[in-house]
PDB file of C-alpha atoms in Angstrom:
ATOM      1  CA  GLY Z   1     -22.969  15.118 -56.833  1.00  0.00           C
ATOM      2  CA  ASP Z   2     -19.940  13.258 -55.544  1.00  0.00           C
ATOM      3  CA  SER Z   3     -19.040   9.887 -57.022  1.00  0.00           C
ATOM      4  CA  VAL Z   4     -16.444   7.162 -56.705  1.00  0.00           C
ATOM      5  CA  THR Z   5     -15.443   4.680 -59.403  1.00  0.00           C
ATOM      6  CA  GLN Z   6     -13.304   1.673 -58.599  1.00  0.00           C
ATOM      7  CA  THR Z   7     -12.044  -1.493 -60.238  1.00  0.00           C
ATOM      8  CA  GLU Z   8     -14.869  -3.801 -61.079  1.00  0.00           C
ATOM      9  CA  GLY Z   9     -14.529  -7.179 -59.454  1.00  0.00           C
ATOM     10  CA  PRO Z  10     -14.148  -9.921 -58.848  1.00  0.00           C
ATOM     11  CA  VAL Z  11     -10.384  -9.823 -58.866  1.00  0.00           C
ATOM     12  CA  THR Z  12      -8.473 -13.069 -58.463  1.00  0.00           C
ATOM     13  CA  VAL Z  13      -4.804 -13.143 -57.532  1.00  0.00           C
ATOM     14  CA  SER Z  14      -2.360 -15.750 -56.331  1.00  0.00           C
ATOM     15  CA  GLU Z  15      -0.678 -15.507 -52.967  1.00  0.00           C
ATOM     16  CA  SER Z  16       2.519 -13.397 -52.990  1.00  0.00           C
ATOM     17  CA  GLU Z  17       1.453 -11.578 -56.143  1.00  0.00           C
ATOM     18  CA  SER Z  18       0.881  -7.845 -56.211  1.00  0.00           C
ATOM     19  CA  LEU Z  19      -2.547  -6.236 -56.122  1.00  0.00           C
ATOM     20  CA  ILE Z  20      -3.800  -2.878 -57.290  1.00  0.00           C
ATOM     21  CA  ILE Z  21      -7.372  -1.646 -57.048  1.00  0.00           C
ATOM     22  CA  ASN Z  22      -8.028   1.548 -58.934  1.00  0.00           C
ATOM     23  CA  CYS Z  23     -10.155   4.303 -57.472  1.00  0.00           C
ATOM     24  CA  THR Z  24     -11.011   7.638 -59.040  1.00  0.00           C
ATOM     25  CA  TYR Z  25     -13.351  10.211 -57.629  1.00  0.00           C
ATOM     26  CA  SER Z  26     -15.387  13.227 -58.586  1.00  0.00           C
ATOM     27  CA  ALA Z  27     -16.149  15.653 -55.790  1.00  0.00           C
ATOM     28  CA  THR Z  28     -18.480  18.569 -56.402  1.00  0.00           C
ATOM     29  CA  SER Z  29     -19.235  19.372 -52.763  1.00  0.00           C
ATOM     30  CA  ILE Z  30     -15.643  20.002 -51.746  1.00  0.00           C
ATOM     31  CA  ALA Z  31     -12.398  20.762 -53.566  1.00  0.00           C
ATOM     32  CA  TYR Z  32     -10.239  18.336 -51.583  1.00  0.00           C
ATOM     33  CA  PRO Z  33     -12.301  15.575 -50.048  1.00  0.00           C
ATOM     34  CA  ASN Z  34     -11.122  13.134 -47.424  1.00  0.00           C
ATOM     35  CA  LEU Z  35     -10.405   9.716 -48.930  1.00  0.00           C
ATOM     36  CA  PHE Z  36     -10.830   6.302 -47.382  1.00  0.00           C
ATOM     37  CA  TRP Z  37     -10.403   2.620 -48.057  1.00  0.00           C
ATOM     38  CA  TYR Z  38     -12.686   0.336 -46.116  1.00  0.00           C
ATOM     39  CA  VAL Z  39     -12.507  -3.460 -46.176  1.00  0.00           C
ATOM     40  CA  ARG Z  40     -15.132  -6.069 -45.465  1.00  0.00           C
ATOM     41  CA  TYR Z  41     -13.871  -9.522 -44.560  1.00  0.00           C
ATOM     42  CA  PRO Z  42     -16.241 -12.486 -44.899  1.00  0.00           C
ATOM     43  CA  GLY Z  43     -18.930 -12.453 -42.221  1.00  0.00           C
ATOM     44  CA  GLU Z  44     -17.854  -9.108 -40.814  1.00  0.00           C
ATOM     45  CA  GLY Z  45     -18.816  -5.470 -41.152  1.00  0.00           C
ATOM     46  CA  LEU Z  46     -16.809  -2.872 -43.007  1.00  0.00           C
ATOM     47  CA  GLN Z  47     -13.763  -1.594 -41.200  1.00  0.00           C
ATOM     48  CA  LEU Z  48     -11.417   1.222 -41.974  1.00  0.00           C
ATOM     49  CA  LEU Z  49      -8.268   0.127 -43.760  1.00  0.00           C
ATOM     50  CA  LEU Z  50      -6.688   3.533 -44.257  1.00  0.00           C
ATOM     51  CA  LYS Z  51      -7.553   7.167 -44.809  1.00  0.00           C
ATOM     52  CA  VAL Z  52      -5.818  10.260 -46.133  1.00  0.00           C
ATOM     53  CA  ILE Z  53      -7.174  13.728 -45.565  1.00  0.00           C
ATOM     54  CA  THR Z  54      -4.386  15.755 -47.173  1.00  0.00           C
ATOM     55  CA  ALA Z  55      -3.800  15.826 -50.909  1.00  0.00           C
ATOM     56  CA  GLY Z  56      -0.406  14.441 -51.875  1.00  0.00           C
ATOM     57  CA  GLN Z  57      -0.071  12.298 -48.777  1.00  0.00           C
ATOM     58  CA  LYS Z  58       0.119   8.522 -48.592  1.00  0.00           C
ATOM     59  CA  GLY Z  59      -1.693   6.266 -46.196  1.00  0.00           C
ATOM     60  CA  SER Z  60      -0.637   2.754 -45.273  1.00  0.00           C
ATOM     61  CA  SER Z  61      -1.942  -0.118 -43.195  1.00  0.00           C
ATOM     62  CA  ARG Z  62      -1.467  -3.898 -43.097  1.00  0.00           C
ATOM     63  CA  GLY Z  63       0.912  -3.695 -46.053  1.00  0.00           C
ATOM     64  CA  PHE Z  64      -1.523  -1.710 -48.191  1.00  0.00           C
ATOM     65  CA  GLU Z  65      -0.765   1.768 -49.478  1.00  0.00           C
ATOM     66  CA  ALA Z  66      -2.750   4.486 -51.215  1.00  0.00           C
ATOM     67  CA  THR Z  67      -1.659   7.948 -52.325  1.00  0.00           C
ATOM     68  CA  TYR Z  68      -4.047  10.888 -52.603  1.00  0.00           C
ATOM     69  CA  ASN Z  69      -3.446  12.322 -56.072  1.00  0.00           C
ATOM     70  CA  LYS Z  70      -5.463  15.469 -56.624  1.00  0.00           C
ATOM     71  CA  GLU Z  71      -4.185  15.998 -60.164  1.00  0.00           C
ATOM     72  CA  THR Z  72      -5.574  12.709 -61.395  1.00  0.00           C
ATOM     73  CA  THR Z  73      -8.323  12.587 -58.716  1.00  0.00           C
ATOM     74  CA  SER Z  74      -7.217   9.082 -57.833  1.00  0.00           C
ATOM     75  CA  PHE Z  75      -6.628   7.037 -54.698  1.00  0.00           C
ATOM     76  CA  HIS Z  76      -5.455   3.621 -55.890  1.00  0.00           C
ATOM     77  CA  LEU Z  77      -4.901   0.847 -53.344  1.00  0.00           C
ATOM     78  CA  GLN Z  78      -1.800  -1.306 -53.705  1.00  0.00           C
ATOM     79  CA  LYS Z  79      -0.118  -4.175 -51.974  1.00  0.00           C
ATOM     80  CA  ALA Z  80       3.150  -5.691 -53.099  1.00  0.00           C
ATOM     81  CA  SER Z  81       2.518  -9.236 -51.896  1.00  0.00           C
ATOM     82  CA  VAL Z  82      -0.948 -10.430 -50.937  1.00  0.00           C
ATOM     83  CA  GLN Z  83      -1.892 -13.227 -48.592  1.00  0.00           C
ATOM     84  CA  GLU Z  84      -4.913 -15.467 -48.532  1.00  0.00           C
ATOM     85  CA  SER Z  85      -6.186 -13.484 -45.536  1.00  0.00           C
ATOM     86  CA  ASP Z  86      -6.498 -10.418 -47.782  1.00  0.00           C
ATOM     87  CA  SER Z  87      -9.501 -11.986 -49.478  1.00  0.00           C
ATOM     88  CA  ALA Z  88     -12.254  -9.456 -48.887  1.00  0.00           C
ATOM     89  CA  VAL Z  89     -14.344  -6.713 -50.478  1.00  0.00           C
ATOM     90  CA  TYR Z  90     -12.583  -3.357 -50.670  1.00  0.00           C
ATOM     91  CA  TYR Z  91     -14.467  -0.065 -50.792  1.00  0.00           C
ATOM     92  CA  CYS Z  92     -13.115   3.300 -51.800  1.00  0.00           C
ATOM     93  CA  ALA Z  93     -14.970   6.256 -50.283  1.00  0.00           C
ATOM     94  CA  LEU Z  94     -14.825   9.998 -49.982  1.00  0.00           C
ATOM     95  CA  GLY Z  95     -15.998  12.357 -47.278  1.00  0.00           C
ATOM     96  CA  GLY Z  96     -17.377  15.727 -48.229  1.00  0.00           C
ATOM     97  CA  LYS Z  97     -17.473  19.100 -46.555  1.00  0.00           C
ATOM     98  CA  ASP Z  98     -20.767  18.413 -44.884  1.00  0.00           C
ATOM     99  CA  TYR Z  99     -20.492  15.138 -43.092  1.00  0.00           C
ATOM    100  CA  ALA Z 100     -24.212  15.121 -42.690  1.00  0.00           C
ATOM    101  CA  GLN Z 101     -24.083  13.739 -46.193  1.00  0.00           C
ATOM    102  CA  GLY Z 102     -22.092  10.800 -44.929  1.00  0.00           C
ATOM    103  CA  LEU Z 103     -19.524   9.113 -47.084  1.00  0.00           C
ATOM    104  CA  THR Z 104     -19.820   8.431 -50.808  1.00  0.00           C
ATOM    105  CA  PHE Z 105     -18.801   4.837 -51.501  1.00  0.00           C
ATOM    106  CA  GLY Z 106     -17.695   3.014 -54.587  1.00  0.00           C
ATOM    107  CA  LEU Z 107     -19.340  -0.266 -55.559  1.00  0.00           C
ATOM    108  CA  GLY Z 108     -16.720  -2.354 -53.833  1.00  0.00           C
ATOM    109  CA  THR Z 109     -14.169  -4.727 -55.355  1.00  0.00           C
ATOM    110  CA  ARG Z 110     -14.223  -8.359 -54.336  1.00  0.00           C
ATOM    111  CA  VAL Z 111     -10.710  -9.790 -54.127  1.00  0.00           C
ATOM    112  CA  SER Z 112      -9.993 -13.495 -53.847  1.00  0.00           C
ATOM    113  CA  VAL Z 113      -6.476 -14.626 -53.075  1.00  0.00           C
ATOM    114  CA  PHE Z 114      -5.605 -18.229 -53.835  1.00  0.00           C
ATOM    115  CA  PRO Z 115      -2.679 -20.155 -52.351  1.00  0.00           C
TER     116      PRO Z 115
ATOM    117  CA  GLU J   1     -12.743  -2.278 -29.392  1.00  0.00           C
ATOM    118  CA  ALA J   2     -15.667  -0.488 -30.988  1.00  0.00           C
ATOM    119  CA  ALA J   3     -18.743  -2.664 -31.305  1.00  0.00           C
ATOM    120  CA  VAL J   4     -21.825  -2.274 -33.441  1.00  0.00           C
ATOM    121  CA  THR J   5     -24.281  -5.138 -33.517  1.00  0.00           C
ATOM    122  CA  GLN J   6     -27.199  -5.528 -35.862  1.00  0.00           C
ATOM    123  CA  SER J   7     -30.225  -7.757 -35.651  1.00  0.00           C
ATOM    124  CA  PRO J   8     -31.438  -9.802 -37.297  1.00  0.00           C
ATOM    125  CA  ARG J   9     -28.571 -11.034 -39.473  1.00  0.00           C
ATOM    126  CA  SER J  10     -31.022 -11.885 -42.196  1.00  0.00           C
ATOM    127  CA  LYS J  11     -34.726 -11.591 -42.742  1.00  0.00           C
ATOM    128  CA  VAL J  12     -37.334 -12.543 -45.290  1.00  0.00           C
ATOM    129  CA  ALA J  13     -40.347 -10.255 -45.396  1.00  0.00           C
ATOM    130  CA  VAL J  14     -43.531 -10.118 -47.442  1.00  0.00           C
ATOM    131  CA  THR J  15     -44.459  -7.209 -49.630  1.00  0.00           C
ATOM    132  CA  GLY J  16     -46.532  -4.703 -47.675  1.00  0.00           C
ATOM    133  CA  GLY J  17     -45.403  -5.982 -44.321  1.00  0.00           C
ATOM    134  CA  LYS J  18     -43.616  -4.012 -41.630  1.00  0.00           C
ATOM    135  CA  VAL J  19     -39.922  -4.619 -41.013  1.00  0.00           C
ATOM    136  CA  THR J  20     -37.763  -3.294 -38.213  1.00  0.00           C
ATOM    137  CA  LEU J  21     -33.991  -3.547 -38.308  1.00  0.00           C
ATOM    138  CA  SER J  22     -32.155  -2.907 -35.072  1.00  0.00           C
ATOM    139  CA  CYS J  23     -28.707  -1.583 -34.298  1.00  0.00           C
ATOM    140  CA  HIS J  24     -26.930  -1.338 -30.959  1.00  0.00           C
ATOM    141  CA  GLN J  25     -23.559   0.255 -30.295  1.00  0.00           C
ATOM    142  CA  THR J  26     -21.389   0.162 -27.213  1.00  0.00           C
ATOM    143  CA  ASN J  27     -18.951   2.805 -28.420  1.00  0.00           C
ATOM    144  CA  ASN J  28     -20.543   5.780 -26.692  1.00  0.00           C
ATOM    145  CA  HIS J  29     -20.703   7.411 -30.119  1.00  0.00           C
ATOM    146  CA  ASP J  30     -23.052  10.267 -30.837  1.00  0.00           C
ATOM    147  CA  TYR J  31     -23.468   9.647 -34.573  1.00  0.00           C
ATOM    148  CA  MET J  32     -25.250   6.636 -36.025  1.00  0.00           C
ATOM    149  CA  TYR J  33     -26.090   5.830 -39.637  1.00  0.00           C
ATOM    150  CA  TRP J  34     -28.082   3.445 -41.763  1.00  0.00           C
ATOM    151  CA  TYR J  35     -26.744   2.503 -45.205  1.00  0.00           C
ATOM    152  CA  ARG J  36     -28.002   0.089 -47.809  1.00  0.00           C
ATOM    153  CA  GLN J  37     -26.107  -1.737 -50.465  1.00  0.00           C
ATOM    154  CA  ASP J  38     -27.582  -3.471 -53.454  1.00  0.00           C
ATOM    155  CA  THR J  39     -26.440  -4.572 -56.842  1.00  0.00           C
ATOM    156  CA  GLY J  40     -24.965  -1.801 -58.927  1.00  0.00           C
ATOM    157  CA  HIS J  41     -24.634   0.648 -56.079  1.00  0.00           C
ATOM    158  CA  GLY J  42     -22.159   1.426 -53.417  1.00  0.00           C
ATOM    159  CA  LEU J  43     -23.376   1.973 -49.886  1.00  0.00           C
ATOM    160  CA  ARG J  44     -25.990   4.710 -49.813  1.00  0.00           C
ATOM    161  CA  LEU J  45     -27.035   6.690 -46.754  1.00  0.00           C
ATOM    162  CA  ILE J  46     -30.681   6.301 -45.716  1.00  0.00           C
ATOM    163  CA  HIS J  47     -30.920   8.055 -42.348  1.00  0.00           C
ATOM    164  CA  TYR J  48     -28.562   9.236 -39.683  1.00  0.00           C
ATOM    165  CA  SER J  49     -28.730  10.654 -36.169  1.00  0.00           C
ATOM    166  CA  TYR J  50     -26.402  12.710 -34.024  1.00  0.00           C
ATOM    167  CA  VAL J  51     -28.424  12.731 -30.824  1.00  0.00           C
ATOM    168  CA  ALA J  52     -31.042  10.598 -29.135  1.00  0.00           C
ATOM    169  CA  ASP J  53     -34.671  11.283 -30.076  1.00  0.00           C
ATOM    170  CA  SER J  54     -33.647  12.953 -33.318  1.00  0.00           C
ATOM    171  CA  THR J  55     -33.066  11.582 -36.811  1.00  0.00           C
ATOM    172  CA  GLU J  56     -32.125  13.130 -40.138  1.00  0.00           C
ATOM    173  CA  LYS J  57     -32.719  12.115 -43.733  1.00  0.00           C
ATOM    174  CA  GLY J  58     -29.844  10.894 -45.809  1.00  0.00           C
ATOM    175  CA  ASP J  59     -29.649  10.511 -49.569  1.00  0.00           C
ATOM    176  CA  ILE J  60     -32.383   7.887 -50.037  1.00  0.00           C
ATOM    177  CA  PRO J  61     -34.910   8.189 -47.173  1.00  0.00           C
ATOM    178  CA  ASP J  62     -38.098   7.437 -49.111  1.00  0.00           C
ATOM    179  CA  GLY J  63     -39.890   4.377 -47.788  1.00  0.00           C
ATOM    180  CA  TYR J  64     -37.878   4.313 -44.559  1.00  0.00           C
ATOM    181  CA  LYS J  65     -38.266   5.707 -41.092  1.00  0.00           C
ATOM    182  CA  ALA J  66     -35.674   5.796 -38.366  1.00  0.00           C
ATOM    183  CA  SER J  67     -35.825   5.876 -34.605  1.00  0.00           C
ATOM    184  CA  ARG J  68     -33.120   6.752 -32.066  1.00  0.00           C
ATOM    185  CA  PRO J  69     -34.620   6.134 -28.628  1.00  0.00           C
ATOM    186  CA  SER J  70     -31.258   6.239 -26.881  1.00  0.00           C
ATOM    187  CA  GLN J  71     -27.633   6.943 -27.680  1.00  0.00           C
ATOM    188  CA  GLU J  72     -26.968   3.215 -28.039  1.00  0.00           C
ATOM    189  CA  ASN J  73     -29.894   2.181 -30.224  1.00  0.00           C
ATOM    190  CA  PHE J  74     -30.898   3.111 -33.747  1.00  0.00           C
ATOM    191  CA  SER J  75     -33.648   1.357 -35.682  1.00  0.00           C
ATOM    192  CA  LEU J  76     -34.646   1.390 -39.313  1.00  0.00           C
ATOM    193  CA  ILE J  77     -38.315   0.843 -40.045  1.00  0.00           C
ATOM    194  CA  LEU J  78     -39.935  -0.184 -43.286  1.00  0.00           C
ATOM    195  CA  GLU J  79     -43.660   0.423 -42.765  1.00  0.00           C
ATOM    196  CA  LEU J  80     -44.679  -1.125 -46.073  1.00  0.00           C
ATOM    197  CA  ALA J  81     -41.881  -3.283 -47.390  1.00  0.00           C
ATOM    198  CA  SER J  82     -41.464  -3.408 -51.156  1.00  0.00           C
ATOM    199  CA  LEU J  83     -39.480  -5.607 -53.524  1.00  0.00           C
ATOM    200  CA  SER J  84     -37.120  -2.723 -54.270  1.00  0.00           C
ATOM    201  CA  GLN J  85     -36.025  -2.674 -50.644  1.00  0.00           C
ATOM    202  CA  THR J  86     -34.314  -6.038 -50.947  1.00  0.00           C
ATOM    203  CA  ALA J  87     -30.719  -5.232 -50.039  1.00  0.00           C
ATOM    204  CA  VAL J  88     -28.037  -5.542 -47.400  1.00  0.00           C
ATOM    205  CA  TYR J  89     -28.364  -2.928 -44.671  1.00  0.00           C
ATOM    206  CA  PHE J  90     -25.452  -1.647 -42.644  1.00  0.00           C
ATOM    207  CA  CYS J  91     -25.530   0.313 -39.442  1.00  0.00           C
ATOM    208  CA  ALA J  92     -22.541   2.421 -38.445  1.00  0.00           C
ATOM    209  CA  SER J  93     -21.481   4.790 -35.700  1.00  0.00           C
ATOM    210  CA  SER J  94     -18.847   7.478 -35.226  1.00  0.00           C
ATOM    211  CA  TRP J  95     -17.672   9.894 -32.546  1.00  0.00           C
ATOM    212  CA  ASP J  96     -18.423  12.971 -34.544  1.00  0.00           C
ATOM    213  CA  TRP J  97     -18.618  14.123 -38.101  1.00  0.00           C
ATOM    214  CA  GLY J  98     -15.022  15.286 -38.048  1.00  0.00           C
ATOM    215  CA  ARG J  99     -15.374  17.422 -41.155  1.00  0.00           C
ATOM    216  CA  GLY J 100     -15.809  14.252 -43.138  1.00  0.00           C
ATOM    217  CA  ALA J 101     -12.654  12.633 -41.804  1.00  0.00           C
ATOM    218  CA  GLU J 102     -14.114  10.601 -38.991  1.00  0.00           C
ATOM    219  CA  THR J 103     -13.846   6.809 -38.980  1.00  0.00           C
ATOM    220  CA  LEU J 104     -17.086   4.885 -39.220  1.00  0.00           C
ATOM    221  CA  TYR J 105     -17.564   1.650 -37.263  1.00  0.00           C
ATOM    222  CA  PHE J 106     -19.890  -0.751 -38.996  1.00  0.00           C
ATOM    223  CA  GLY J 107     -22.064  -3.635 -37.989  1.00  0.00           C
ATOM    224  CA  SER J 108     -21.888  -6.876 -39.944  1.00  0.00           C
ATOM    225  CA  GLY J 109     -25.040  -6.124 -41.899  1.00  0.00           C
ATOM    226  CA  THR J 110     -28.594  -7.401 -42.258  1.00  0.00           C
ATOM    227  CA  ARG J 111     -29.580  -9.156 -45.438  1.00  0.00           C
ATOM    228  CA  LEU J 112     -33.229  -8.332 -46.175  1.00  0.00           C
ATOM    229  CA  THR J 113     -35.200 -10.153 -48.821  1.00  0.00           C
ATOM    230  CA  VAL J 114     -38.683  -8.909 -49.643  1.00  0.00           C
ATOM    231  CA  LEU J 115     -40.889 -11.373 -51.492  1.00  0.00           C
TER     232      LEU J 115
END
């Protein structure tokens, strides 16, 4: 079946430092799955951060970027300079051909940003 | 702004008891989902629904029932709660399945502890 592996947390960074969360996927149900990053801020539900549905394309939102690399089956999330408000749990996910299967999520990476 | 609300926010249940988790959305979305997350796993799909009065099994439906009495409401029912069902449960909704590219809108989760 499909699977997603991402950086194991927790990850601790200082404000203004860079952040990268690795995400690799294995998709057996579809050759080129749709890829997502969701974020869960404290006390809130998950919300979409960014998505890319075309291999080779880059998605960006709130200063975060992720590039869909089909050669390495990766979708790493990066931000050049984090803020304390970026403290959250980040989830990488993929969507297969049959959405009835829902999304396949990674375990989530807890990021804490300290001033 | 899309809104998905879950109740209760947290619950402690006894083994063998009945538990009902509720979800209400004001997005006018057709699709609704129930996911669970527990240690060592990403979010996993339990049940979903794409129309009122109909539900479908997801990846891990055993021990759970679902009910969709209206477009807005989607419940998850544990008839005989077990220790292994201790987890955080998330409800989500979406417009459509979108070939796996559709954005999901999540509630803030229900933390269930079965003793």
